[in-house]
Amino acid sequence: MKFQPDRSDVQTITGYGSGWIGVDTDKVYESIIIGSQGQRIAWQCSRFEDLTAAHFAQLAELDAEVVIFGSGLRNRF
């Protein structure tokens, strides 16, 4: 049984690995916010230890329904 559409009109996460994420046919190597309307916004934080409330305020301004956050090789809270 197939659960995904044959074609998507929005950006799709197509893969990931150490230090990168696949977005459609591109490999992205920097921190990025990917929006459902085609946005790709640079997120000026490359290390978990450098996160501040301002980084999350930027996410809150987007009024997103879902945020998927990659924190590296291990889960962090």
Coordinates of N, CA, C and O in Angstrom, one line a residue:
M1 N 0.8 -1.2 0.0 CA 0.0 0.0 0.0 C 0.9 1.2 0.0 O 1.8 1.3 0.8
K2 N 0.6 2.2 -0.9 CA 1.4 3.4 -1.0 C 0.7 4.5 -0.3 O -0.5 4.8 -0.4
F3 N 1.5 5.2 0.6 CA 1.0 6.3 1.4 C 1.4 7.7 1.0 O 1.0 8.7 1.6
Q4 N 2.3 7.8 0.0 CA 2.7 9.2 -0.4 C 2.2 9.5 -1.8 O 1.9 8.6 -2.6
P5 N 2.0 10.8 -2.1 CA 1.5 11.2 -3.4 C 2.6 10.9 -4.5 O 3.8 10.8 -4.2
D6 N 2.1 10.8 -5.7 CA 3.0 10.6 -6.8 C 3.8 11.8 -7.1 O 4.9 11.8 -7.6
R7 N 3.2 13.0 -6.9 CA 3.9 14.2 -7.2 C 3.5 15.2 -6.1 O 2.4 15.3 -5.6
S8 N 4.5 16.0 -5.7 CA 4.2 17.0 -4.6 C 4.5 18.4 -5.1 O 5.4 18.6 -5.9
D9 N 3.6 19.3 -4.8 CA 3.7 20.7 -5.2 C 4.5 21.6 -4.1 O 4.6 22.8 -4.3
V10 N 4.9 20.9 -3.1 CA 5.7 21.6 -2.0 C 7.1 21.0 -1.9 O 7.3 19.9 -2.5
Q11 N 7.9 21.7 -1.2 CA 9.3 21.1 -1.0 C 9.2 19.8 -0.2 O 8.3 19.7 0.7
T12 N 10.1 18.9 -0.5 CA 10.0 17.6 0.1 C 11.4 17.3 0.7 O 12.4 17.5 0.0
I13 N 11.4 16.8 1.9 CA 12.7 16.3 2.5 C 12.9 14.9 1.8 O 12.1 14.0 2.0
T14 N 14.0 14.8 1.1 CA 14.3 13.6 0.3 C 15.4 12.7 0.9 O 15.6 11.6 0.5
G15 N 16.1 13.2 1.9 CA 17.1 12.4 2.6 C 17.9 13.3 3.6 O 17.7 14.5 3.7
Y16 N 18.8 12.6 4.3 CA 19.6 13.3 5.3 C 20.8 12.4 5.6 O 20.8 11.2 5.3
G17 N 21.8 13.1 6.1 CA 23.0 12.4 6.5 C 23.8 13.3 7.5 O 23.3 14.3 7.9
S18 N 25.0 12.9 7.8 CA 25.8 13.7 8.7 C 26.1 15.0 8.1 O 26.9 15.1 7.2
G19 N 25.5 16.1 8.7 CA 25.8 17.4 8.2 C 25.0 18.0 7.1 O 25.3 19.0 6.5
W20 N 24.0 17.2 6.6 CA 23.3 17.7 5.4 C 21.8 17.2 5.5 O 21.5 16.2 6.2
I21 N 21.0 17.8 4.7 CA 19.6 17.4 4.5 C 19.2 17.6 3.1 O 19.7 18.5 2.4
G22 N 18.5 16.6 2.5 CA 18.1 16.7 1.1 C 16.8 17.4 1.0 O 15.8 17.0 1.7
V23 N 16.7 18.4 0.2 CA 15.4 19.1 0.0 C 15.2 19.1 -1.6 O 16.0 19.7 -2.3
D24 N 14.2 18.3 -1.9 CA 14.0 18.0 -3.3 C 15.3 17.4 -3.9 O 15.7 16.4 -3.5
T25 N 15.9 18.1 -4.9 CA 17.1 17.5 -5.5 C 18.4 18.2 -5.0 O 19.5 17.8 -5.4
D26 N 18.2 19.1 -4.0 CA 19.4 19.8 -3.4 C 19.9 19.1 -2.1 O 19.0 18.6 -1.3
K27 N 21.2 19.2 -1.9 CA 21.7 18.9 -0.6 C 22.0 20.2 0.1 O 22.8 21.0 -0.4
V28 N 21.5 20.4 1.3 CA 21.7 21.6 2.1 C 22.6 21.3 3.2 O 22.4 20.4 4.0
Y29 N 23.7 22.1 3.4 CA 24.7 21.8 4.4 C 24.8 22.9 5.5 O 25.6 22.8 6.4
E30 N 23.8 23.8 5.5 CA 23.8 24.8 6.6 C 22.4 24.8 7.3 O 21.5 24.2 6.7
S31 N 22.3 25.4 8.4 CA 21.1 25.5 9.1 C 20.1 26.3 8.3 O 20.4 27.4 7.7
I32 N 18.9 25.8 8.2 CA 17.9 26.4 7.3 C 16.5 26.1 7.8 O 16.2 25.1 8.5
I33 N 15.6 27.1 7.5 CA 14.2 26.9 7.8 C 13.5 26.7 6.5 O 13.7 27.5 5.5
I34 N 12.8 25.6 6.3 CA 12.1 25.3 5.1 C 10.6 25.4 5.3 O 10.1 24.7 6.1
G35 N 10.0 26.3 4.5 CA 8.6 26.5 4.6 C 7.8 25.7 3.6 O 8.3 25.3 2.5
S36 N 6.5 25.5 3.9 CA 5.6 24.8 3.0 C 5.3 25.6 1.8 O 4.7 25.0 0.8
Q37 N 5.5 26.9 1.8 CA 5.2 27.7 0.6 C 6.4 27.9 -0.3 O 6.4 28.8 -1.1
G38 N 7.5 27.2 -0.1 CA 8.7 27.3 -0.9 C 9.8 28.1 -0.3 O 10.8 28.3 -0.9
Q39 N 9.6 28.6 0.9 CA 10.6 29.4 1.5 C 11.8 28.6 1.9 O 11.7 27.4 2.4
R40 N 13.0 29.2 1.8 CA 14.2 28.6 2.4 C 14.9 29.8 3.0 O 15.5 30.6 2.4
I41 N 14.9 29.8 4.3 CA 15.4 30.9 5.1 C 16.6 30.5 5.9 O 16.6 29.5 6.6
A42 N 17.7 31.2 5.7 CA 18.9 30.9 6.5 C 18.6 31.1 8.0 O 18.0 32.0 8.4
W43 N 19.0 30.1 8.8 CA 18.8 30.1 10.2 C 20.2 30.3 10.8 O 21.0 29.4 10.7
Q44 N 20.5 31.4 11.4 CA 21.9 31.7 11.8 C 22.2 31.0 13.1 O 22.5 31.7 14.1
C45 N 22.2 29.7 13.1 CA 22.7 28.9 14.3 C 23.1 27.6 13.7 O 22.3 26.9 13.1
S46 N 24.4 27.3 14.0 CA 24.9 26.0 13.4 C 25.2 25.0 14.5 O 25.5 23.8 14.2
R47 N 25.1 25.4 15.8 CA 25.4 24.5 16.9 C 24.3 24.5 17.9 O 23.8 25.6 18.3
F48 N 23.9 23.4 18.4 CA 22.9 23.3 19.5 C 23.2 24.2 20.7 O 22.3 24.9 21.2
E49 N 24.4 24.3 21.0 CA 24.9 25.1 22.2 C 24.7 26.6 22.0 O 24.7 27.3 23.0
D50 N 24.6 27.0 20.8 CA 24.4 28.4 20.5 C 23.0 28.9 20.4 O 22.7 30.1 20.2
L51 N 22.0 28.0 20.5 CA 20.6 28.4 20.4 C 20.2 29.3 21.6 O 20.6 29.2 22.7
T52 N 19.4 30.4 21.2 CA 18.9 31.3 22.1 C 17.4 31.5 21.9 O 16.8 30.9 21.0
A53 N 16.8 32.2 22.8 CA 15.3 32.4 22.7 C 15.0 33.1 21.4 O 14.0 32.9 20.8
A54 N 16.0 34.0 20.9 CA 15.7 34.7 19.6 C 15.6 33.7 18.4 O 14.8 34.0 17.5
H55 N 16.3 32.6 18.5 CA 16.2 31.6 17.4 C 14.8 31.1 17.3 O 14.2 30.9 16.3
F56 N 14.2 30.8 18.5 CA 12.9 30.2 18.6 C 11.8 31.3 18.3 O 10.7 31.0 17.8
A57 N 12.1 32.5 18.6 CA 11.2 33.6 18.3 C 11.1 33.7 16.8 O 10.0 34.0 16.3
Q58 N 12.1 33.5 16.1 CA 12.1 33.6 14.6 C 11.2 32.5 14.1 O 10.4 32.7 13.2
L59 N 11.2 31.3 14.7 CA 10.3 30.2 14.3 C 8.9 30.6 14.6 O 8.0 30.3 13.8
A60 N 8.7 31.1 15.8 CA 7.3 31.5 16.2 C 6.7 32.5 15.3 O 5.5 32.5 15.1
E61 N 7.5 33.4 14.7 CA 6.9 34.4 13.8 C 6.4 33.8 12.6 O 5.5 34.4 11.9
L62 N 6.8 32.6 12.2 CA 6.3 32.0 11.0 C 5.0 31.4 11.2 O 4.3 31.0 10.2
D63 N 4.5 31.2 12.4 CA 3.2 30.7 12.7 C 3.0 29.3 12.1 O 2.0 29.0 11.5
A64 N 4.0 28.5 12.2 CA 4.0 27.1 11.6 C 3.2 26.2 12.5 O 3.1 26.3 13.7
E65 N 2.5 25.2 11.8 CA 1.7 24.2 12.5 C 2.6 23.1 13.0 O 2.3 22.5 14.1
V66 N 3.7 22.8 12.3 CA 4.6 21.8 12.7 C 6.1 22.3 12.5 O 6.4 22.9 11.5
V67 N 6.9 22.0 13.5 CA 8.3 22.2 13.4 C 9.1 20.9 13.6 O 8.9 20.3 14.6
I68 N 9.9 20.6 12.7 CA 10.8 19.4 12.8 C 12.2 20.0 13.1 O 12.7 20.7 12.2
F69 N 12.8 19.6 14.2 CA 14.1 20.2 14.6 C 15.1 19.1 14.6 O 14.9 18.1 15.4
G70 N 16.2 19.2 13.9 CA 17.3 18.3 13.9 C 18.4 18.8 14.8 O 18.9 19.9 14.7
S71 N 18.7 18.0 15.8 CA 19.7 18.4 16.8 C 21.0 17.7 16.8 O 21.8 17.8 17.6
G72 N 21.2 16.9 15.7 CA 22.5 16.3 15.6 C 22.4 14.8 15.8 O 21.3 14.2 15.7
L73 N 23.5 14.2 16.3 CA 23.6 12.7 16.4 C 22.8 12.2 17.6 O 22.5 11.0 17.7
R74 N 22.5 13.1 18.6 CA 21.8 12.6 19.8 C 20.6 13.6 20.1 O 20.6 14.7 19.7
N75 N 19.6 13.0 20.8 CA 18.5 13.8 21.2 C 18.9 14.8 22.3 O 19.6 14.4 23.2
R76 N 18.4 16.0 22.2 CA 18.7 17.0 23.2 C 17.4 17.8 23.5 O 16.6 18.0 22.6
F77 N 17.3 18.2 24.8 CA 16.1 18.9 25.2 C 16.5 20.2 25.8 O 17.5 20.4 26.4

